[in-house]
Amino acid sequence: MKARMNNREWQEIQRVLAGGSGDCGILGSLAPFGLWSNGALTAEAVSLFKGFAERTGRVTVHRRNRFETEACQAWFGQSRAGTIMIDDGEGLIFQECRPGAFPMLLLPFLRIGPLPLAKADVAAVKSRPVTSLLADAEVEGEDERLADSLREAAPDVSRAVIDGDWLLWSVAVTELRESSPRTSDALVVLVTPGGFLGFLPHASDPDALIAMPLRSATIWEALTQMIAPAC
């Protein structure tokens, strides 16, 4: 099942899932979509939000191209049932996720597929362009700074960024089983027609990242191992 709603409707649904009473004036607008009936969530809605209601792990995904940014969160319970939420900038899209299906849903979302190994040297680059692009949809000029920082180590990748033919994404996992949630280091990858470039934390400089070419199989293995504890 899939559903689209706004932030206020989602806030009221969270209130209901926590055992409270939601605002029927707000939630009533979801009735035509099969989510609300007779002052309560429908069985379909309960199933859709089961992963969130029983959450023991969360996967957070950010992706950004030249023009827009999208955020995705997915919650999973002990049963591995999942609730996926995508914020496309215009609303929240929810989707029920069967146990074990989430990694395959990420493949097209993150554009993980056969590409040549990027012609690039391992190099240290400033972290600000990468973190700014992922964090702020309105930021300007950081793609040019990213391209400039990669000009010597990865000229083909740099040109793709200048041309606007790129996708930057990050994935992080939070375990919610204990009283204090623990979040992993993010896996950050730049996708261009010339190949993938991964960004790893710098061992001694907190303001820098290590950029290196990666194969799709390496990315897929790292990604599935990372999200396995959550989903």
CSV table of N, CA and C in Angstrom, one decimal, residues 174-230:
chain,number,residue,atom,x,y,z
A,174,THR,N,20.4,3.8,12.1
A,174,THR,CA,20.3,4.0,13.5
A,174,THR,C,19.6,2.8,14.2
A,175,GLU,N,20.3,2.2,15.2
A,175,GLU,CA,19.7,1.1,15.9
A,175,GLU,C,18.9,1.7,17.1
A,176,LEU,N,17.6,1.3,17.2
A,176,LEU,CA,16.7,1.9,18.2
A,176,LEU,C,16.3,0.9,19.3
A,177,ARG,N,17.1,-0.2,19.4
A,177,ARG,CA,16.7,-1.3,20.3
A,177,ARG,C,17.0,-0.9,21.8
A,178,GLU,N,18.0,0.0,22.0
A,178,GLU,CA,18.5,0.3,23.3
A,178,GLU,C,18.0,1.7,23.7
A,179,SER,N,18.2,2.1,24.9
A,179,SER,CA,17.7,3.4,25.4
A,179,SER,C,18.3,4.6,24.7
A,180,SER,N,19.6,4.4,24.3
A,180,SER,CA,20.3,5.5,23.6
A,180,SER,C,20.6,5.0,22.1
A,181,PRO,N,19.9,5.6,21.2
A,181,PRO,CA,20.0,5.1,19.8
A,181,PRO,C,21.5,5.3,19.3
A,182,ARG,N,21.9,4.4,18.4
A,182,ARG,CA,23.3,4.5,17.9
A,182,ARG,C,23.2,4.6,16.4
A,183,THR,N,23.9,5.7,15.8
A,183,THR,CA,23.8,5.9,14.4
A,183,THR,C,25.2,5.6,13.8
A,184,SER,N,25.2,4.9,12.7
A,184,SER,CA,26.5,4.6,12.0
A,184,SER,C,27.0,5.8,11.3
A,185,ASP,N,28.3,5.7,10.9
A,185,ASP,CA,28.9,6.6,9.9
A,185,ASP,C,28.1,6.5,8.6
A,186,ALA,N,27.9,7.5,7.9
A,186,ALA,CA,27.2,7.5,6.7
A,186,ALA,C,28.0,6.9,5.5
A,187,LEU,N,27.4,6.2,4.7
A,187,LEU,CA,28.0,5.8,3.4
A,187,LEU,C,27.6,6.8,2.4
A,188,VAL,N,28.6,7.5,1.8
A,188,VAL,CA,28.4,8.6,0.9
A,188,VAL,C,29.0,8.3,-0.4
A,189,VAL,N,28.2,8.4,-1.5
A,189,VAL,CA,28.7,8.1,-2.8
A,189,VAL,C,28.2,9.1,-3.8
A,190,LEU,N,29.1,9.4,-4.8
A,190,LEU,CA,28.8,10.3,-5.9
A,190,LEU,C,28.7,9.4,-7.2
A,191,VAL,N,27.5,9.5,-7.9
A,191,VAL,CA,27.3,8.7,-9.1
A,191,VAL,C,27.4,9.6,-10.3
A,192,THR,N,28.2,9.2,-11.3
A,192,THR,CA,28.3,9.9,-12.6
A,192,THR,C,28.4,8.9,-13.6
A,193,PRO,N,28.2,9.2,-14.9
A,193,PRO,CA,28.3,8.3,-16.0
A,193,PRO,C,29.7,7.6,-16.1
A,194,GLY,N,30.7,8.3,-15.5
A,194,GLY,CA,32.1,7.7,-15.6
A,194,GLY,C,32.4,6.8,-14.4
A,195,GLY,N,31.4,6.6,-13.5
A,195,GLY,CA,31.7,5.7,-12.4
A,195,GLY,C,31.3,6.3,-11.0
A,196,PHE,N,31.5,5.5,-10.0
A,196,PHE,CA,31.2,5.9,-8.6
A,196,PHE,C,32.4,6.4,-7.9
A,197,LEU,N,32.2,7.4,-7.1
A,197,LEU,CA,33.2,7.9,-6.2
A,197,LEU,C,32.7,7.9,-4.7
A,198,GLY,N,33.4,7.2,-3.9
A,198,GLY,CA,33.0,7.1,-2.5
A,198,GLY,C,33.7,8.1,-1.6
A,199,PHE,N,33.1,8.6,-0.6
A,199,PHE,CA,33.7,9.6,0.3
A,199,PHE,C,33.8,8.9,1.7
A,200,LEU,N,35.0,8.8,2.3
A,200,LEU,CA,35.2,8.2,3.6
A,200,LEU,C,35.7,9.2,4.5
A,201,PRO,N,35.4,9.0,5.8
A,201,PRO,CA,36.0,10.0,6.8
A,201,PRO,C,37.5,10.0,6.8
A,202,HIS,N,38.1,11.2,6.9
A,202,HIS,CA,39.5,11.4,7.0
A,202,HIS,C,40.0,11.0,8.4
A,203,ALA,N,41.1,10.3,8.5
A,203,ALA,CA,41.5,9.8,9.8
A,203,ALA,C,42.0,10.9,10.7
A,204,SER,N,42.5,12.0,10.2
A,204,SER,CA,43.1,13.0,11.0
A,204,SER,C,42.6,14.4,10.8
A,205,ASP,N,41.8,14.6,9.8
A,205,ASP,CA,41.2,15.9,9.5
A,205,ASP,C,39.7,15.9,9.5
A,206,PRO,N,39.1,16.4,10.5
A,206,PRO,CA,37.6,16.4,10.5
A,206,PRO,C,36.9,17.2,9.4
A,207,ASP,N,37.7,18.1,8.8
A,207,ASP,CA,37.1,18.9,7.7
A,207,ASP,C,37.4,18.4,6.3
A,208,ALA,N,37.8,17.1,6.3
A,208,ALA,CA,38.2,16.6,5.0
A,208,ALA,C,37.6,15.2,4.9
A,209,LEU,N,37.4,14.7,3.6
A,209,LEU,CA,37.0,13.4,3.3
A,209,LEU,C,38.0,12.7,2.4
A,210,ILE,N,38.1,11.4,2.3
A,210,ILE,CA,38.9,10.7,1.4
A,210,ILE,C,38.0,10.2,0.2
A,211,ALA,N,38.3,10.7,-1.0
A,211,ALA,CA,37.5,10.3,-2.2
A,211,ALA,C,38.3,9.2,-2.9
A,212,MET,N,37.5,8.2,-3.2
A,212,MET,CA,38.1,7.0,-3.9
A,212,MET,C,37.1,6.4,-4.9
A,213,PRO,N,37.6,5.8,-6.0
A,213,PRO,CA,36.7,5.2,-6.9
A,213,PRO,C,36.2,3.8,-6.3
A,214,LEU,N,35.0,3.5,-6.6
A,214,LEU,CA,34.4,2.3,-6.1
A,214,LEU,C,33.6,1.6,-7.2
A,215,ARG,N,33.6,0.3,-7.1
A,215,ARG,CA,32.8,-0.5,-8.0
A,215,ARG,C,31.4,-0.7,-7.4
A,216,SER,N,30.4,-0.9,-8.3
A,216,SER,CA,29.0,-1.1,-7.8
A,216,SER,C,28.9,-2.3,-6.9
A,217,ALA,N,29.6,-3.4,-7.1
A,217,ALA,CA,29.6,-4.5,-6.3
A,217,ALA,C,30.1,-4.2,-4.9
A,218,THR,N,31.1,-3.4,-4.8
A,218,THR,CA,31.7,-3.0,-3.5
A,218,THR,C,30.6,-2.1,-2.7
A,219,ILE,N,30.0,-1.2,-3.4
A,219,ILE,CA,29.0,-0.4,-2.8
A,219,ILE,C,27.8,-1.2,-2.3
A,220,TRP,N,27.4,-2.1,-3.1
A,220,TRP,CA,26.2,-3.0,-2.8
A,220,TRP,C,26.5,-3.8,-1.6
A,221,GLU,N,27.7,-4.4,-1.5
A,221,GLU,CA,28.1,-5.2,-0.4
A,221,GLU,C,28.2,-4.4,0.9
A,222,ALA,N,28.8,-3.2,0.8
A,222,ALA,CA,28.9,-2.3,2.0
A,222,ALA,C,27.5,-1.9,2.5
A,223,LEU,N,26.6,-1.6,1.5
A,223,LEU,CA,25.3,-1.1,1.8
A,223,LEU,C,24.4,-2.2,2.5
A,224,THR,N,24.4,-3.4,1.9
A,224,THR,CA,23.6,-4.4,2.5
A,224,THR,C,24.1,-4.8,3.9
A,225,GLN,N,25.4,-4.8,4.1
A,225,GLN,CA,26.0,-5.1,5.4
A,225,GLN,C,25.6,-4.0,6.4
A,226,MET,N,25.6,-2.8,6.0
A,226,MET,CA,25.3,-1.7,6.9
A,226,MET,C,23.8,-1.7,7.3
A,227,ILE,N,22.9,-2.0,6.4
A,227,ILE,CA,21.5,-1.9,6.8
A,227,ILE,C,20.9,-3.2,7.4
A,228,ALA,N,21.7,-4.3,7.3
A,228,ALA,CA,21.2,-5.5,7.8
A,228,ALA,C,20.8,-5.5,9.2
A,229,PRO,N,21.5,-4.8,10.2
A,229,PRO,CA,21.0,-4.8,11.6
A,229,PRO,C,19.6,-4.1,11.7
A,230,ALA,N,19.3,-3.2,10.8
A,230,ALA,CA,18.1,-2.5,11.0
A,230,ALA,C,16.9,-3.1,10.3
